[in-house]
mmCIF file of C-alpha atoms in Angstrom:
data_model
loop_
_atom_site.group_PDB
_atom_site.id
_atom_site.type_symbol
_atom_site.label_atom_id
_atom_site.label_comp_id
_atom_site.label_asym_id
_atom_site.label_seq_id
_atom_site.Cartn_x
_atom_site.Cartn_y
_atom_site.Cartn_z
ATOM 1 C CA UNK A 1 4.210 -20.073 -25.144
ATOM 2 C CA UNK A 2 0.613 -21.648 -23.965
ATOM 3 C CA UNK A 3 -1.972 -18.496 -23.644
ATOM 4 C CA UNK A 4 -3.953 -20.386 -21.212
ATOM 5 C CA UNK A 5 -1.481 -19.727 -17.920
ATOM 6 C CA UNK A 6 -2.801 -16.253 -18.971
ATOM 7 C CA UNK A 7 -6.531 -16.823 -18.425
ATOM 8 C CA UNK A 8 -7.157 -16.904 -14.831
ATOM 9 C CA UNK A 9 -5.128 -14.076 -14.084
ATOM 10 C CA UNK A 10 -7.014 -12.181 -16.813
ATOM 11 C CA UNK A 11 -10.142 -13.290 -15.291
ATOM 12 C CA UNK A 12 -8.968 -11.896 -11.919
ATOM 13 C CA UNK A 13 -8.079 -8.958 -13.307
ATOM 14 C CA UNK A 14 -11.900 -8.078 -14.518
ATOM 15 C CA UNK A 15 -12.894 -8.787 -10.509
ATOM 16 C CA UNK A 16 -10.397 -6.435 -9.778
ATOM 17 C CA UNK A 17 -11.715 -3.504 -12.158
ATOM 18 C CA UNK A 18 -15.876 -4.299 -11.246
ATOM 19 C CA UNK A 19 -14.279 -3.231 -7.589
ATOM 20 C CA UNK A 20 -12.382 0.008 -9.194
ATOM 21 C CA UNK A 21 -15.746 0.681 -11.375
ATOM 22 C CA UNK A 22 -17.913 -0.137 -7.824
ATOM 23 C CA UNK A 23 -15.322 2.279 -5.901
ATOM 24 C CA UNK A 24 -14.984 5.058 -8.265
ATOM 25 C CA UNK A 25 -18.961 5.179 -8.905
ATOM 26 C CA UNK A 26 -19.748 5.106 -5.151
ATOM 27 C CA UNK A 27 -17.095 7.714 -3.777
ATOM 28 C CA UNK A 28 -18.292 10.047 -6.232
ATOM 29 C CA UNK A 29 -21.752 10.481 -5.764
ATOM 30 C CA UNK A 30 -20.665 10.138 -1.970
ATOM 31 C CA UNK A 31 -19.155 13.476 -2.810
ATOM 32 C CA UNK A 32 -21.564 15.272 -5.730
ATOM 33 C CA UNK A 33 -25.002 13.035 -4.759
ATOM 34 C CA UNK A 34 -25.412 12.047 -8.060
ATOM 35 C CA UNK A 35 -24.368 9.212 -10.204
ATOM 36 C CA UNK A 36 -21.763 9.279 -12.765
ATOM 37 C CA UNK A 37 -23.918 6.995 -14.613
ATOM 38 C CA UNK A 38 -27.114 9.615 -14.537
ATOM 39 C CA UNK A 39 -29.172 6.571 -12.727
ATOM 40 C CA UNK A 40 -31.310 7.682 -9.903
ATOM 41 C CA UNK A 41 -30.874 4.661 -8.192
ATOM 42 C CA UNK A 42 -27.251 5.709 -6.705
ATOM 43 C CA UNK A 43 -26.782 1.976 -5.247
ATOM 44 C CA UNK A 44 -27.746 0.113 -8.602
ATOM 45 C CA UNK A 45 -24.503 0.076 -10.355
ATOM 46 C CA UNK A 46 -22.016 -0.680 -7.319
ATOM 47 C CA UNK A 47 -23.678 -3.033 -5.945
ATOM 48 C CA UNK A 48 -24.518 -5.327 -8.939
ATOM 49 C CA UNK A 49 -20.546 -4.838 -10.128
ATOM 50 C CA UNK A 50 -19.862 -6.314 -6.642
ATOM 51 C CA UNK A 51 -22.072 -9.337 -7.979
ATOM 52 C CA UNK A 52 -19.892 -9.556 -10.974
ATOM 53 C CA UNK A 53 -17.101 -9.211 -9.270
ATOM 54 C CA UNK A 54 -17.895 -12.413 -7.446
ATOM 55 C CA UNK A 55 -18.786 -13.958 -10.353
ATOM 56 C CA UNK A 56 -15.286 -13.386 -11.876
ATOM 57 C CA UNK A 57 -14.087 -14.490 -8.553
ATOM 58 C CA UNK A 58 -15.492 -17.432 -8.821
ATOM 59 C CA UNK A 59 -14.699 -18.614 -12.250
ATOM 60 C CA UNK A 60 -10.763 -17.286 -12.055
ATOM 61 C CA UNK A 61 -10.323 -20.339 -9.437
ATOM 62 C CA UNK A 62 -12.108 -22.608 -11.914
ATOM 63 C CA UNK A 63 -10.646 -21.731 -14.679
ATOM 64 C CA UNK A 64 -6.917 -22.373 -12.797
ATOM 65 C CA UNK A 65 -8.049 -25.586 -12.160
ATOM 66 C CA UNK A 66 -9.589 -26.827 -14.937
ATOM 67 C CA UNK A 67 -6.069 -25.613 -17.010
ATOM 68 C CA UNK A 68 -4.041 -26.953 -14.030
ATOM 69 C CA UNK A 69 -2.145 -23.554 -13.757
ATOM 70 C CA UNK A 70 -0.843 -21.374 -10.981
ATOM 71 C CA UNK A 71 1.365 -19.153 -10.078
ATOM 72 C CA UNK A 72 2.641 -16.598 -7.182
ATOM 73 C CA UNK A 73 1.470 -13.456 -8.783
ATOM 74 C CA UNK A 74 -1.985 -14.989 -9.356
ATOM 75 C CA UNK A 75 -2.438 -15.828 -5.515
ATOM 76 C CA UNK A 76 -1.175 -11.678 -4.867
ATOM 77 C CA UNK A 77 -3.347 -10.912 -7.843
ATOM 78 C CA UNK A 78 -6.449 -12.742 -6.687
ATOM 79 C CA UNK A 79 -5.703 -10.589 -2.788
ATOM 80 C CA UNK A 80 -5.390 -7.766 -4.366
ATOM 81 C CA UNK A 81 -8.475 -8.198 -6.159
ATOM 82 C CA UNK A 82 -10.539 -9.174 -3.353
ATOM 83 C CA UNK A 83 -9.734 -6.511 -1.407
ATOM 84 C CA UNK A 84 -10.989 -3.986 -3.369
ATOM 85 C CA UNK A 85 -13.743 -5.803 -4.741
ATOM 86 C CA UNK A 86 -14.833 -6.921 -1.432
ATOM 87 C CA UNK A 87 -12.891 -4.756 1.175
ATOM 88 C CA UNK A 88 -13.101 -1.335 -0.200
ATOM 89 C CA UNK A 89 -15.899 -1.121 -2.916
ATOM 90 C CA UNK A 90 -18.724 -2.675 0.056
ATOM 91 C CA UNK A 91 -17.385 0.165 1.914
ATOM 92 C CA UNK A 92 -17.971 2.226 -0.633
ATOM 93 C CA UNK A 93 -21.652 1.681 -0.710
ATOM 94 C CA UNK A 94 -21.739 2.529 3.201
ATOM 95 C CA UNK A 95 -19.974 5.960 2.949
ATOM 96 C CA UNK A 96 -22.571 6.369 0.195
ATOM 97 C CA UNK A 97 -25.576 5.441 2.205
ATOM 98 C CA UNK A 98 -24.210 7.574 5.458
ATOM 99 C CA UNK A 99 -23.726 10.745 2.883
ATOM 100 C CA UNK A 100 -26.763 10.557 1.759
ATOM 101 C CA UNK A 101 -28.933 10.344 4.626
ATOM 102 C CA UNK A 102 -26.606 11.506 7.687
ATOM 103 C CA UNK A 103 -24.166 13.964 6.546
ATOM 104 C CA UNK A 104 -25.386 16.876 8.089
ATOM 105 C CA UNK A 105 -24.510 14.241 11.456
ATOM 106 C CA UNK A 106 -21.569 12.824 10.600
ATOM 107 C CA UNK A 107 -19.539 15.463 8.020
ATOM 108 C CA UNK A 108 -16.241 14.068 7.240
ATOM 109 C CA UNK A 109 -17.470 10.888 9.577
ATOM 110 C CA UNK A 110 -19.527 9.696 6.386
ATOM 111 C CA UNK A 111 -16.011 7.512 5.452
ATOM 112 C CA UNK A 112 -15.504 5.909 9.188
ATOM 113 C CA UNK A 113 -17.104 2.695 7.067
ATOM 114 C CA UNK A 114 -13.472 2.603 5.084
ATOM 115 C CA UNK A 115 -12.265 0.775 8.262
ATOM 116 C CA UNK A 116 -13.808 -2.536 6.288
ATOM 117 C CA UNK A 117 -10.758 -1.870 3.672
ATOM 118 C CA UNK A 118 -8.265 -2.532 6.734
ATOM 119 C CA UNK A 119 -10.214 -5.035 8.211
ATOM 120 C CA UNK A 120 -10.515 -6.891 4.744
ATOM 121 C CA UNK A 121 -6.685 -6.494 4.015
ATOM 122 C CA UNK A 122 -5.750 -8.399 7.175
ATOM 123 C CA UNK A 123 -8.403 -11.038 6.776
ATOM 124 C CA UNK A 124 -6.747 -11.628 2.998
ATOM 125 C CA UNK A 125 -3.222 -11.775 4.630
ATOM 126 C CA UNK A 126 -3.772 -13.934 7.526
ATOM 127 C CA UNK A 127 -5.920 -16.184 4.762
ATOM 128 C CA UNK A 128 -2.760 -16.498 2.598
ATOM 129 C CA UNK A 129 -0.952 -17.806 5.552
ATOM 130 C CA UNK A 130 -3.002 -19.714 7.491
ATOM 131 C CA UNK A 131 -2.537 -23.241 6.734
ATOM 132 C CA UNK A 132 -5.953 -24.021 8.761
ATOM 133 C CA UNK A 133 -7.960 -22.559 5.800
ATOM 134 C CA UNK A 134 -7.809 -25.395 3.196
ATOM 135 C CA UNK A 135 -11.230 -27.330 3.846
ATOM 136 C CA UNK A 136 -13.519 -24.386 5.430
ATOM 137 C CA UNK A 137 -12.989 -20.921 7.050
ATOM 138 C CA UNK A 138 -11.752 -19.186 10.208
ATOM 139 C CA UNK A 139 -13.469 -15.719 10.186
ATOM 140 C CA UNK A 140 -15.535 -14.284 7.927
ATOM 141 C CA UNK A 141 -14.645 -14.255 4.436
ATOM 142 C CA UNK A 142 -14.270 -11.095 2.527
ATOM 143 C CA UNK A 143 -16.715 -12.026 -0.297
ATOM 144 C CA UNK A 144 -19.462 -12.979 2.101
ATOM 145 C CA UNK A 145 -19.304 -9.308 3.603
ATOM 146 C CA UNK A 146 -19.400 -7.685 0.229
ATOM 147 C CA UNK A 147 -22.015 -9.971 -1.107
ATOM 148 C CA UNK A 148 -24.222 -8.930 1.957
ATOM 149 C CA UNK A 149 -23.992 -5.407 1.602
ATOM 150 C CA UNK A 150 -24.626 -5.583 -1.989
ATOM 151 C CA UNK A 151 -27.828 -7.596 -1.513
ATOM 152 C CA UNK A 152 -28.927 -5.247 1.402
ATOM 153 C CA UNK A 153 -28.365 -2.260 -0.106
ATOM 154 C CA UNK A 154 -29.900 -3.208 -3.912
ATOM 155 C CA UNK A 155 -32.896 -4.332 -2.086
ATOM 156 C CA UNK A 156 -33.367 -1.619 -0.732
ATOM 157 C CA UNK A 157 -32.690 0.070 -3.447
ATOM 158 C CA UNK A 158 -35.093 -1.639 -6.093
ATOM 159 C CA UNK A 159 -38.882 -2.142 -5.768
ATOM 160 C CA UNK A 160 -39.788 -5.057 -3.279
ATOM 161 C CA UNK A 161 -40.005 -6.066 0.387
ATOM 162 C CA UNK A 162 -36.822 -4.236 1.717
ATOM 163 C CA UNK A 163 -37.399 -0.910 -0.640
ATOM 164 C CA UNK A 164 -39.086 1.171 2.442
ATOM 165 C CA UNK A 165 -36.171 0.198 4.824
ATOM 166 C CA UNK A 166 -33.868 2.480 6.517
ATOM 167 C CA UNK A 167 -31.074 2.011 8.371
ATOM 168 C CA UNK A 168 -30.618 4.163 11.304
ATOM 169 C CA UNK A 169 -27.331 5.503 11.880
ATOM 170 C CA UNK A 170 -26.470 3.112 15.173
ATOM 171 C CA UNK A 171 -27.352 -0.121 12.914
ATOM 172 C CA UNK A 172 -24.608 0.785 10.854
ATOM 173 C CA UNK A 173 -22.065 1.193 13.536
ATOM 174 C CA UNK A 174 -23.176 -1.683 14.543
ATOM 175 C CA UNK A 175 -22.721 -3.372 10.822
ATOM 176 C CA UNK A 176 -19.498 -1.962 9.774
ATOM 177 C CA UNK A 177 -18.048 -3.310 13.583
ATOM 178 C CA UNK A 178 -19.598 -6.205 13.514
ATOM 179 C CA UNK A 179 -18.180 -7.359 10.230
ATOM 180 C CA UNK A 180 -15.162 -5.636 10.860
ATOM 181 C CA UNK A 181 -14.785 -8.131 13.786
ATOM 182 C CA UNK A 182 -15.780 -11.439 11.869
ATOM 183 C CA UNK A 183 -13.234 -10.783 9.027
ATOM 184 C CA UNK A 184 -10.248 -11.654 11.519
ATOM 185 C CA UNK A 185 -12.006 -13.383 14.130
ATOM 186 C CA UNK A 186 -10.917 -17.063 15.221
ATOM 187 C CA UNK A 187 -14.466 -17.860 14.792
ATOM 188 C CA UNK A 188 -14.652 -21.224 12.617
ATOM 189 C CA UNK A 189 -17.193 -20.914 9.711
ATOM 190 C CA UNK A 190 -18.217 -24.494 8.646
ATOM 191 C CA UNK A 191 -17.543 -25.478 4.737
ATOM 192 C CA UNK A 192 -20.329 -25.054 2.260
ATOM 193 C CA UNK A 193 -18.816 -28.158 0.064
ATOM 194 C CA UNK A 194 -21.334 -31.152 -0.061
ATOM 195 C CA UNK A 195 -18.850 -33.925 -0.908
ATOM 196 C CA UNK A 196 -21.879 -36.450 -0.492
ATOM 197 C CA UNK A 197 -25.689 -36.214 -1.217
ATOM 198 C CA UNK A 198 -27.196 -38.073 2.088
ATOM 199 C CA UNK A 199 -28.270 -36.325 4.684
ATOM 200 C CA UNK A 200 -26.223 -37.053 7.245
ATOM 201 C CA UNK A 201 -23.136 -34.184 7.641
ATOM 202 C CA UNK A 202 -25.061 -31.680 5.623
ATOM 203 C CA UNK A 203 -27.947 -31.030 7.652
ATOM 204 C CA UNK A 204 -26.602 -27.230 7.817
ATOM 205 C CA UNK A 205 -25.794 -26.417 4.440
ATOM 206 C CA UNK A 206 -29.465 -28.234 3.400
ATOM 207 C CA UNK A 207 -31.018 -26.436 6.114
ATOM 208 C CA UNK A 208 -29.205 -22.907 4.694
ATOM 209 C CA UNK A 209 -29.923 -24.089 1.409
ATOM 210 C CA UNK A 210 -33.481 -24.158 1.888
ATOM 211 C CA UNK A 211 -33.774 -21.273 4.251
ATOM 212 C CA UNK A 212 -32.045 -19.588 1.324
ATOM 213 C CA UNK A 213 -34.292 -20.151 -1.352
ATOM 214 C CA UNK A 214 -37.472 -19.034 0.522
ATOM 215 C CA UNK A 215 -35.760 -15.982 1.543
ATOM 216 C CA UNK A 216 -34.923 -15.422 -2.221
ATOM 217 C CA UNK A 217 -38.823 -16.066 -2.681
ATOM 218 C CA UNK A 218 -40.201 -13.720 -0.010
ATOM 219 C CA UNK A 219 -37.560 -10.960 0.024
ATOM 220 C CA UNK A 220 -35.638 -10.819 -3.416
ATOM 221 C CA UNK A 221 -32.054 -10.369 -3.722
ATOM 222 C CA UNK A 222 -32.461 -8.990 -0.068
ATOM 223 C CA UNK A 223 -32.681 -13.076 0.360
ATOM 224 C CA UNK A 224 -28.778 -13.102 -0.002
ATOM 225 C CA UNK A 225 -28.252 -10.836 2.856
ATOM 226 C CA UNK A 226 -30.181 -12.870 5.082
ATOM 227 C CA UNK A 227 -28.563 -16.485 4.208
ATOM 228 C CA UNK A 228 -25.575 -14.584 4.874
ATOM 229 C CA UNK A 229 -26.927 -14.105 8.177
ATOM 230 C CA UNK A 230 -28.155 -17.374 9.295
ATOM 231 C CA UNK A 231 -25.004 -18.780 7.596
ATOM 232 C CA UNK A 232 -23.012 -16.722 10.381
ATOM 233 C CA UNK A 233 -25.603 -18.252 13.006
ATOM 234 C CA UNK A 234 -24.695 -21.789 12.124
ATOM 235 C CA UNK A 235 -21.519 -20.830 12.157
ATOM 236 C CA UNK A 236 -21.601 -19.532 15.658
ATOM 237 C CA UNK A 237 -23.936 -22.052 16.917
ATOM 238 C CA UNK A 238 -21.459 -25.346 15.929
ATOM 239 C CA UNK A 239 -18.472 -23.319 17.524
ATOM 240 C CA UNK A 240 -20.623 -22.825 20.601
ATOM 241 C CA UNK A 241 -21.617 -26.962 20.414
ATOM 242 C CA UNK A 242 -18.245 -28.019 20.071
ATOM 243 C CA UNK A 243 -16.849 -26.366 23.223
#
């Protein structure tokens, strides 16, 4: 029996326990305000296992490729993976942020954030059967939410151009709804895949790419959240060009 049918699903499975670390580490110091880890910075940890999550995420496709396997429990797998890796742990980091700073508001209204984990599971099921999906997106995916509350948050977090930041309570509302919303929108989010090096047909993703980068420059790993930003722009803009 080959061992190598084995390797993405193995791979997934590390995405899926970064997300369980992420969760476990955030919900807890939600509760006690203080990290399991005995790190001061309380969004340090969960946020950069959201990053390896993604990395894992990344590489579990690849490596299914490159061995030319699949199978039906790695598509569930990969879901399932994702959508606590990028559905629940992000939310995680919210309910975090909201108990530390507006508890005494908010009480038991700290978790209201968790809605993301609901929001995330439908986007993952109407991804696994929507044959639209094959060449770019419709809706926001789950790993660009994550990725930009990670980013946010360990920017703020760490020593830099976002560190002095705070969110006021309305802004995230107005977050968690917003992405809440793009996750199973109908909203068409062009393809990042350069199939071709000229310029013509990637003027976006050269464009993002270069916005990127200076944002990378100027505002750290905050830089992420950002690109995320202008990437939902673009996305919005086209739609609004094509009609």
């Amino acid at each position: 029996m080959s061992i190598k049918k084995y390797i993405p699903n193995s791979i997934t499975s590390l995405n899926l326990i970064c997300g369980v670390i992420s969760v476990s580490i955030s919900l807890s110091s939600a509760a006690t305000g203080k990290n399991l880890l005995g790190d001061s910075n309380l969004y340090l940890y969960p946020a950069c296992l959201i990053f390896l999550g993604a990395v894992f995420d990344f590489f579990d496709g690849f490596a299914a490729r490159w061995l030319h396997v699949s199978s039906d429990i790695g598509k569930e797998l990969d879901s399932l993976a994702d959508l606590i890796t990028f559905g629940f742990a992000p939310a995680g980091i919210y309910t975090l942020y909201l108990s530390q700073n507006y508890y005494s508001t908010l009480g038991l209204g700290i978790y209201f954030p968790l809605i993301l984990v609901l929001f995330s599971a439908l986007r993952l099921a109407k991804f696994n059967v929507d044959t639209r999906q094959t060449e770019s997106f419709i809706g926001l995916t789950t790993t660009a939410t994550a990725l930009f509350t990670a980013s946010l948050f360990l920017a703020m977090a760490l020593p830099g151009a976002l560190s002095s930041v705070k969110l006021d309570l309305w802004l995230i509302v107005v977050m968690v709804a917003a992405f809440s919303f793009l996750l199973v929108s109908e909203i068409p989010m062009f393809s990042l895949k350069i199939k071709h090096f000229g310029w013509k047909g990637n003027e976006l993703r050269v464009v993002l790419l270069a916005t990127g980068l200076i944002s990378l420059i100027i505002l750290g790993v905050g830089g992420i959240a950002f690109t995320i930003l202008l990437y939902i722009l673009f996305s919005l803009v086209m739609m609004l060009i094509k009609k």
